[in-house]
Amino acid sequence: METLTRVKVLNPANPNKATAIFGGEASGILNWNDIAHPHFYTLRQRIRALFWTANEVDMTQDVKQFSSLTKEEQSAFLKIIGLLATLDGPQTVIAMKIADFTTDPSVKSILATIADQESEHNHSYAYVLSSVTNLDKQMEAFEMGRTDEVLMKRNERIVDVYNEFAENPTIETVLKAMVYTTLLEGLFFYSGFAFFYNLARHQKMVGTSTMISYINRDELQHGKAISDIFRAALAENPEYNTDEFTEWIYDQFRHSVEQEVIWSRYVLAGIDGLELEEMEGYIKYRANKMLRMLGLSEIYPEFTDNPMKWIRAYVDNFDDTKTDFFEQTSRQYVKTSDLNGFDDL
C-alpha cells in the first residue's frame, strides 16, 4: 500500500489544476477558475459565509440561569460541553493533517477554512463554561475526554482511525479518516445539540443554545464538504470502492449509532422534555442522512423521517441571519432540499 507524502508548498513544474485529490500532481498555485472539481468553489463559499466568533453571543442571561438549572441539567450541560470539546479539538487537527497530504489546492483551502471554524468551536466551549461556572468545573469538563469511561469507550474507534491516518497516511487511511469526519460532523454531536435546543424551548440558557445553533450550522456544511471530497477521492481511486470497504463503512455507522445511543441514555437520563426512545430514532435518522451523503444506502429504513421535528426551529438553515432565540423576531428559515445537498434536519 503506497504511503502518501506531504505535498510541497510550491512545485512550478506541475500544472495548476490538480491531477488528483491525493497522490496527484499540482503546482500549488490555486486558481478558483481552473480547478478539477468546480463545485468545490461553492462548498468553500458556503462555509465562509457562516463566519462568526464566540464573543458575539450574549451570555448575560445564561450566567444568571445556570445555577437555577436542575442537578441533572447542570450535570448534562457540563458533560456535553466536555464531549463537544473532546471532538472538536481533534477536528481542527485532522483537517490540517488531511490538508498536508492533498494534492488539490482547492481542497487545501476548504480544509483550512474548516480547521479555522473547528478551532472557534473549541474556543466557544471554553467561552460558555467561563461564563457560567467556576474554574474547577471548567477544568473538569475538559478532562472528561480522557477520564469519563463512557465517553472514552464511545470515542475508541475515532481515536484508532484518526491516529492510524496520522501514523500511516495512505489512500485507504485518509478515506477512513474522512468517513469518521463525516460521522463527527453529522452524527456524534447531535444528542448534545438536542439537549441545548431542549433547554432553549423551555427558555433556558438561550445564549448557549444560540452558540450551538451556529456550531450546528457549520458542522452541517463541513459534513457536506467532507463527504463530497470523500466521494470525489473514491471515484479517483476505484480500486478502494469495494464491497469490503463499503461493509466497513456500514459497520462503523452501526457501531457509532450504538455508542451514540448509549451516550445519550447516559447523559440525558432525567432531562425533562427529551424522550430517550425519540432520541434514538433521531440518531438513526441522522445516520441515514450521512450515509446518503456518502453515496450509500440507508440502514435504518424505519427512520427516514425526522422523529424530532421540533428541533428544526433551533438551527439557522444556511442563511446569514444570526439572532438570539426569543429576543428578535426577524429570523429567516430556509428549507433545504436534495438540490443543494441537504434535506430537513
CSV table of C-alpha atoms in Angstrom, one decimal:
chain,number,residue,atom,x,y,z
A,1,MET,CA,0.0,0.0,0.0
A,2,GLU,CA,1.6,3.3,-1.2
A,3,THR,CA,2.3,5.8,1.5
A,4,LEU,CA,1.2,9.3,0.9
A,5,THR,CA,3.8,12.0,1.2
A,6,ARG,CA,3.4,15.6,2.4
A,7,VAL,CA,2.8,17.8,-0.6
A,8,LYS,CA,5.3,20.5,-1.4
A,9,VAL,CA,4.2,24.1,-0.9
A,10,LEU,CA,5.1,25.0,-4.5
A,11,ASN,CA,6.1,22.8,-7.4
A,12,PRO,CA,6.1,25.0,-10.5
A,13,ALA,CA,6.9,22.0,-12.8
A,14,ASN,CA,3.4,20.7,-12.2
A,15,PRO,CA,0.1,22.0,-13.7
A,16,ASN,CA,-2.0,24.4,-11.7
A,17,LYS,CA,-5.1,22.2,-12.0
A,18,ALA,CA,-4.5,19.2,-9.7
A,19,THR,CA,-4.5,15.8,-11.4
A,20,ALA,CA,-5.9,14.0,-8.3
A,21,ILE,CA,-7.0,14.9,-4.8
A,22,PHE,CA,-4.4,12.5,-3.3
A,23,GLY,CA,-1.2,11.3,-4.9
A,24,GLY,CA,-1.5,13.5,-7.9
A,25,GLU,CA,0.4,16.5,-9.2
A,26,ALA,CA,-0.2,20.2,-8.8
A,27,SER,CA,1.9,23.3,-8.8
A,28,GLY,CA,0.4,24.6,-5.5
A,29,ILE,CA,-1.0,27.7,-7.3
A,30,LEU,CA,-4.7,28.0,-6.7
A,31,ASN,CA,-6.9,29.5,-9.5
A,32,TRP,CA,-10.5,29.0,-8.5
A,33,ASN,CA,-11.5,29.5,-12.1
A,34,ASP,CA,-9.4,26.4,-13.1
A,35,ILE,CA,-9.9,23.6,-10.6
A,36,ALA,CA,-10.5,19.9,-11.1
A,37,HIS,CA,-13.8,19.9,-9.2
A,38,PRO,CA,-15.6,23.2,-9.9
A,39,HIS,CA,-18.3,22.7,-7.3
A,40,PHE,CA,-15.7,22.8,-4.6
A,41,TYR,CA,-15.7,26.5,-5.0
A,42,THR,CA,-19.4,26.6,-3.9
A,43,LEU,CA,-18.6,24.4,-0.9
A,44,ARG,CA,-16.0,26.8,0.3
A,45,GLN,CA,-18.2,29.8,-0.3
A,46,ARG,CA,-21.0,28.3,1.8
A,47,ILE,CA,-18.6,27.6,4.6
A,48,ARG,CA,-17.1,31.0,4.5
A,49,ALA,CA,-20.5,32.7,4.6
A,50,LEU,CA,-21.0,31.3,8.1
A,51,PHE,CA,-18.2,33.2,9.8
A,52,TRP,CA,-18.9,34.1,13.4
A,53,THR,CA,-17.0,34.3,16.7
A,54,ALA,CA,-17.9,33.1,20.2
A,55,ASN,CA,-17.8,36.5,21.8
A,56,GLU,CA,-20.6,37.8,19.5
A,57,VAL,CA,-23.1,35.8,21.7
A,58,ASP,CA,-24.6,37.5,24.7
A,59,MET,CA,-24.3,35.1,27.7
A,60,THR,CA,-25.8,37.6,30.3
A,61,GLN,CA,-28.9,35.6,30.9
A,62,ASP,CA,-27.1,32.2,30.9
A,63,VAL,CA,-24.9,33.4,33.7
A,64,LYS,CA,-28.0,34.1,35.8
A,65,GLN,CA,-29.8,30.9,34.8
A,66,PHE,CA,-27.2,28.2,35.2
A,67,SER,CA,-27.5,27.9,39.0
A,68,SER,CA,-31.3,27.5,38.6
A,69,LEU,CA,-31.0,24.5,36.3
A,70,THR,CA,-31.8,21.1,37.9
A,71,LYS,CA,-29.0,19.0,39.1
A,72,GLU,CA,-29.5,16.7,36.1
A,73,GLU,CA,-29.4,19.6,33.7
A,74,GLN,CA,-26.2,21.0,35.1
A,75,SER,CA,-24.5,17.6,35.0
A,76,ALA,CA,-25.6,17.0,31.4
A,77,PHE,CA,-24.6,20.6,30.5
A,78,LEU,CA,-21.0,20.1,31.7
A,79,LYS,CA,-20.7,16.5,30.3
A,80,ILE,CA,-21.9,17.5,26.9
A,81,ILE,CA,-19.6,20.5,26.7
A,82,GLY,CA,-16.8,18.1,27.6
A,83,LEU,CA,-17.9,15.8,24.8
A,84,LEU,CA,-18.1,18.6,22.2
A,85,ALA,CA,-14.6,19.9,23.2
A,86,THR,CA,-13.2,16.4,23.0
A,87,LEU,CA,-14.4,16.0,19.5
A,88,ASP,CA,-13.9,19.5,18.1
A,89,GLY,CA,-10.2,19.8,19.2
A,90,PRO,CA,-9.2,16.8,17.0
A,91,GLN,CA,-11.4,18.0,14.2
A,92,THR,CA,-9.1,21.1,13.8
A,93,VAL,CA,-6.1,18.8,13.7
A,94,ILE,CA,-7.5,16.2,11.3
A,95,ALA,CA,-8.5,18.8,8.8
A,96,MET,CA,-4.9,20.2,8.8
A,97,LYS,CA,-3.4,16.7,8.6
A,98,ILE,CA,-5.5,15.8,5.6
A,99,ALA,CA,-4.6,19.2,4.0
A,100,ASP,CA,-0.9,18.2,4.3
A,101,PHE,CA,-1.4,15.3,2.0
A,102,THR,CA,-4.0,16.5,-0.5
A,103,THR,CA,-2.6,17.4,-3.9
A,104,ASP,CA,-5.5,19.6,-4.8
A,105,PRO,CA,-5.0,23.2,-3.6
A,106,SER,CA,-8.8,23.8,-3.6
A,107,VAL,CA,-9.2,21.0,-1.1
A,108,LYS,CA,-6.4,22.5,1.0
A,109,SER,CA,-8.3,25.8,1.0
A,110,ILE,CA,-11.6,24.2,2.1
A,111,LEU,CA,-9.8,22.2,4.8
A,112,ALA,CA,-8.1,25.3,6.1
A,113,THR,CA,-11.4,27.1,6.4
A,114,ILE,CA,-12.9,24.1,8.2
A,115,ALA,CA,-9.9,23.9,10.6
A,116,ASP,CA,-10.3,27.5,11.5
A,117,GLN,CA,-14.0,27.1,12.2
A,118,GLU,CA,-13.4,24.0,14.3
A,119,SER,CA,-10.9,25.9,16.3
A,120,GLU,CA,-13.5,28.6,17.0
A,121,HIS,CA,-16.0,25.9,18.1
A,122,ASN,CA,-13.5,24.7,20.6
A,123,HIS,CA,-13.0,28.2,21.8
A,124,SER,CA,-16.7,28.7,22.2
A,125,TYR,CA,-16.9,25.8,24.7
A,126,ALA,CA,-14.3,27.4,26.9
A,127,TYR,CA,-16.2,30.7,26.5
A,128,VAL,CA,-19.5,29.2,27.5
A,129,LEU,CA,-18.0,27.5,30.6
A,130,SER,CA,-16.1,30.5,31.7
A,131,SER,CA,-19.4,32.5,31.6
A,132,VAL,CA,-21.5,30.1,33.7
A,133,THR,CA,-19.3,28.2,36.1
A,134,ASN,CA,-16.1,28.3,38.1
A,135,LEU,CA,-12.6,27.3,37.0
A,136,ASP,CA,-12.7,23.9,38.7
A,137,LYS,CA,-15.9,22.9,36.9
A,138,GLN,CA,-14.4,24.2,33.6
A,139,MET,CA,-11.3,22.1,34.1
A,140,GLU,CA,-13.4,19.1,35.0
A,141,ALA,CA,-15.5,19.4,31.8
A,142,PHE,CA,-12.4,19.5,29.6
A,143,GLU,CA,-10.9,16.5,31.4
A,144,MET,CA,-13.8,14.3,30.6
A,145,GLY,CA,-12.5,13.2,27.3
A,146,ARG,CA,-9.7,11.3,29.0
A,147,THR,CA,-11.3,10.4,32.3
A,148,ASP,CA,-15.0,9.6,31.8
A,149,GLU,CA,-15.2,5.8,31.0
A,150,VAL,CA,-18.4,6.1,28.9
A,151,LEU,CA,-17.1,8.9,26.8
A,152,MET,CA,-13.7,7.2,26.4
A,153,LYS,CA,-15.4,3.9,25.2
A,154,ARG,CA,-17.6,6.0,22.8
A,155,ASN,CA,-14.5,7.6,21.2
A,156,GLU,CA,-12.3,4.5,20.9
A,157,ARG,CA,-12.7,3.9,17.2
A,158,ILE,CA,-12.4,7.7,16.4
A,159,VAL,CA,-9.0,7.6,18.2
A,160,ASP,CA,-7.9,4.5,16.3
A,161,VAL,CA,-8.9,5.7,12.8
A,162,TYR,CA,-7.5,9.2,13.2
A,163,ASN,CA,-4.2,8.1,14.7
A,164,GLU,CA,-3.8,5.4,12.1
A,165,PHE,CA,-4.0,8.0,9.4
A,166,ALA,CA,-1.6,10.3,11.3
A,167,GLU,CA,0.9,7.5,11.7
A,168,ASN,CA,0.3,5.7,8.3
A,169,PRO,CA,-1.0,8.1,5.7
A,170,THR,CA,-2.3,6.2,2.7
A,171,ILE,CA,-5.3,6.4,0.4
A,172,GLU,CA,-7.1,3.9,2.5
A,173,THR,CA,-6.4,5.5,5.8
A,174,VAL,CA,-7.3,9.0,4.6
A,175,LEU,CA,-10.6,7.7,3.2
A,176,LYS,CA,-11.4,6.1,6.5
A,177,ALA,CA,-10.5,9.3,8.3
A,178,MET,CA,-12.9,11.2,6.1
A,179,VAL,CA,-15.7,8.7,6.9
A,180,TYR,CA,-15.2,9.4,10.6
A,181,THR,CA,-15.0,13.1,10.0
A,182,THR,CA,-18.5,12.9,8.4
A,183,LEU,CA,-19.6,10.8,11.4
A,184,LEU,CA,-18.4,13.5,13.8
A,185,GLU,CA,-19.9,16.4,11.8
A,186,GLY,CA,-23.2,14.7,11.1
A,187,LEU,CA,-24.0,12.3,14.0
A,188,PHE,CA,-21.8,12.4,17.1
A,189,PHE,CA,-22.7,15.9,18.1
A,190,TYR,CA,-26.4,15.6,17.7
A,191,SER,CA,-27.7,14.3,21.0
A,192,GLY,CA,-25.7,17.0,22.6
A,193,PHE,CA,-27.1,19.7,20.3
A,194,ALA,CA,-30.6,18.4,21.1
A,195,PHE,CA,-30.0,18.9,24.8
A,196,PHE,CA,-29.2,22.6,24.4
A,197,TYR,CA,-32.2,23.1,22.0
A,198,ASN,CA,-34.5,21.5,24.5
A,199,LEU,CA,-33.3,24.0,27.1
A,200,ALA,CA,-34.0,26.8,24.7
A,201,ARG,CA,-37.5,25.7,24.0
A,202,HIS,CA,-38.0,26.0,27.8
A,203,GLN,CA,-36.4,29.4,27.6
A,204,LYS,CA,-33.3,28.3,29.5
A,205,MET,CA,-29.7,29.0,28.5
A,206,VAL,CA,-30.7,30.8,25.3
A,207,GLY,CA,-27.2,32.2,24.7
A,208,THR,CA,-25.6,28.8,24.8
A,209,SER,CA,-28.3,27.4,22.5
A,210,THR,CA,-27.7,30.2,20.1
A,211,MET,CA,-24.0,29.4,20.0
A,212,ILE,CA,-24.8,25.8,19.5
A,213,SER,CA,-27.0,26.6,16.5
A,214,TYR,CA,-24.1,28.4,14.9
A,215,ILE,CA,-21.8,25.4,15.5
A,216,ASN,CA,-24.5,23.0,14.2
A,217,ARG,CA,-24.9,25.1,11.1
A,218,ASP,CA,-21.1,24.9,10.5
A,219,GLU,CA,-21.0,21.2,11.1
A,220,LEU,CA,-23.7,20.5,8.6
A,221,GLN,CA,-21.7,22.4,5.9
A,222,HIS,CA,-18.5,20.7,7.0
A,223,GLY,CA,-20.1,17.3,6.7
A,224,LYS,CA,-21.4,18.1,3.2
A,225,ALA,CA,-17.9,19.3,2.1
A,226,ILE,CA,-16.0,16.3,3.5
A,227,SER,CA,-18.5,13.8,2.1
A,228,ASP,CA,-18.1,15.4,-1.4
A,229,ILE,CA,-14.3,15.3,-1.1
A,230,PHE,CA,-14.6,11.7,0.0
A,231,ARG,CA,-16.8,10.7,-2.9
A,232,ALA,CA,-14.5,12.5,-5.4
A,233,ALA,CA,-11.4,10.9,-4.0
A,234,LEU,CA,-13.0,7.4,-4.0
A,235,ALA,CA,-14.1,8.0,-7.7
A,236,GLU,CA,-10.4,8.8,-8.5
A,237,ASN,CA,-9.3,5.6,-6.7
A,238,PRO,CA,-11.9,3.0,-7.8
A,239,GLU,CA,-9.8,0.1,-6.5
A,240,TYR,CA,-10.9,1.1,-3.0
A,241,ASN,CA,-14.5,1.1,-3.9
A,242,THR,CA,-15.0,-2.5,-2.9
A,243,ASP,CA,-17.7,-4.4,-1.1
A,244,GLU,CA,-15.3,-4.9,1.8
A,245,PHE,CA,-14.7,-1.2,2.2
A,246,THR,CA,-18.5,-0.5,1.9
A,247,GLU,CA,-19.2,-3.0,4.6
A,248,TRP,CA,-16.5,-1.4,6.8
A,249,ILE,CA,-18.4,1.9,6.5
A,250,TYR,CA,-21.7,0.3,7.4
A,251,ASP,CA,-20.1,-1.3,10.4
A,252,GLN,CA,-18.7,2.0,11.6
A,253,PHE,CA,-22.1,3.6,11.3
A,254,ARG,CA,-23.8,0.8,13.2
A,255,HIS,CA,-21.2,0.9,15.9
A,256,SER,CA,-21.3,4.7,16.1
A,257,VAL,CA,-25.1,4.7,16.4
A,258,GLU,CA,-24.9,2.1,19.1
A,259,GLN,CA,-22.3,4.2,21.0
A,260,GLU,CA,-24.3,7.4,20.5
A,261,VAL,CA,-27.4,5.8,21.9
A,262,ILE,CA,-25.5,4.5,24.9
A,263,TRP,CA,-24.1,8.0,25.4
A,264,SER,CA,-27.5,9.7,25.1
A,265,ARG,CA,-29.0,7.4,27.6
A,266,TYR,CA,-26.1,8.0,30.0
A,267,VAL,CA,-26.1,11.8,29.7
A,268,LEU,CA,-29.8,12.7,29.1
A,269,ALA,CA,-31.5,10.5,31.6
A,270,GLY,CA,-33.8,12.5,33.8
A,271,ILE,CA,-33.9,15.5,31.4
A,272,ASP,CA,-37.4,16.9,31.2
A,273,GLY,CA,-38.6,17.3,27.6
A,274,LEU,CA,-36.3,14.7,26.0
A,275,GLU,CA,-37.6,11.2,25.3
A,276,LEU,CA,-34.8,8.8,25.1
A,277,GLU,CA,-36.5,6.5,22.6
A,278,GLU,CA,-37.3,9.5,20.4
A,279,MET,CA,-33.6,10.5,20.6
A,280,GLU,CA,-32.6,7.0,19.5
A,281,GLY,CA,-34.8,7.4,16.4
A,282,TYR,CA,-33.3,10.8,15.7
A,283,ILE,CA,-29.7,9.3,15.9
A,284,LYS,CA,-30.7,6.6,13.4
A,285,TYR,CA,-32.3,9.2,11.2
A,286,ARG,CA,-29.1,11.3,11.2
A,287,ALA,CA,-27.1,8.1,10.4
A,288,ASN,CA,-29.3,7.5,7.3
A,289,LYS,CA,-28.7,11.1,6.2
A,290,MET,CA,-25.0,10.9,6.4
A,291,LEU,CA,-24.9,7.5,4.6
A,292,ARG,CA,-26.9,9.1,1.7
A,293,MET,CA,-24.3,12.0,1.6
A,294,LEU,CA,-21.6,9.4,1.2
A,295,GLY,CA,-23.5,7.8,-1.6
A,296,LEU,CA,-24.6,4.7,0.3
A,297,SER,CA,-27.9,3.2,1.3
A,298,GLU,CA,-29.9,3.8,4.5
A,299,ILE,CA,-29.5,1.1,7.2
A,300,TYR,CA,-32.5,2.2,9.3
A,301,PRO,CA,-35.5,2.2,6.9
A,302,GLU,CA,-37.9,2.9,9.7
A,303,PHE,CA,-36.2,6.2,10.4
A,304,THR,CA,-36.3,8.0,7.0
A,305,ASP,CA,-38.2,10.9,8.6
A,306,ASN,CA,-37.1,13.2,11.4
A,307,PRO,CA,-38.8,12.0,14.6
A,308,MET,CA,-37.9,15.2,16.4
A,309,LYS,CA,-39.3,17.8,14.0
A,310,TRP,CA,-39.3,20.5,16.7
A,311,ILE,CA,-35.5,20.6,16.5
A,312,ARG,CA,-35.6,22.3,13.1
A,313,ALA,CA,-36.7,25.6,14.7
A,314,TYR,CA,-33.3,25.8,16.5
A,315,VAL,CA,-30.9,25.8,13.6
A,316,ASP,CA,-30.1,28.6,11.2
A,317,ASN,CA,-30.5,26.8,7.8
A,318,PHE,CA,-27.5,28.2,5.9
A,319,ASP,CA,-28.5,31.8,5.6
A,320,ASP,CA,-26.8,34.9,7.1
A,321,THR,CA,-29.3,35.5,9.8
A,322,LYS,CA,-27.9,35.4,13.3
A,323,THR,CA,-30.3,36.3,16.1
A,324,ASP,CA,-30.8,35.3,19.7
A,325,PHE,CA,-33.6,32.9,20.5
A,326,PHE,CA,-36.8,34.7,21.7
A,327,GLU,CA,-35.0,38.1,21.6
A,328,GLN,CA,-35.7,39.1,17.9
A,329,THR,CA,-38.4,38.2,15.5
A,330,SER,CA,-36.5,38.7,12.2
A,331,ARG,CA,-35.2,35.1,11.9
A,332,GLN,CA,-35.2,33.6,8.5
A,333,TYR,CA,-35.6,29.9,7.8
A,334,VAL,CA,-34.7,28.3,4.5
A,335,LYS,CA,-36.0,24.8,3.9
A,336,THR,CA,-33.1,22.8,2.3
A,337,SER,CA,-33.6,20.1,-0.2
A,338,ASP,CA,-31.7,17.5,-2.1
A,339,LEU,CA,-31.0,20.2,-4.8
A,340,ASN,CA,-28.3,21.7,-2.5
A,341,GLY,CA,-27.2,18.5,-0.8
A,342,PHE,CA,-29.4,18.6,2.3
A,343,ASP,CA,-32.8,17.6,3.4
A,344,ASP,CA,-34.6,18.6,6.6
A,345,LEU,CA,-32.7,18.4,9.9
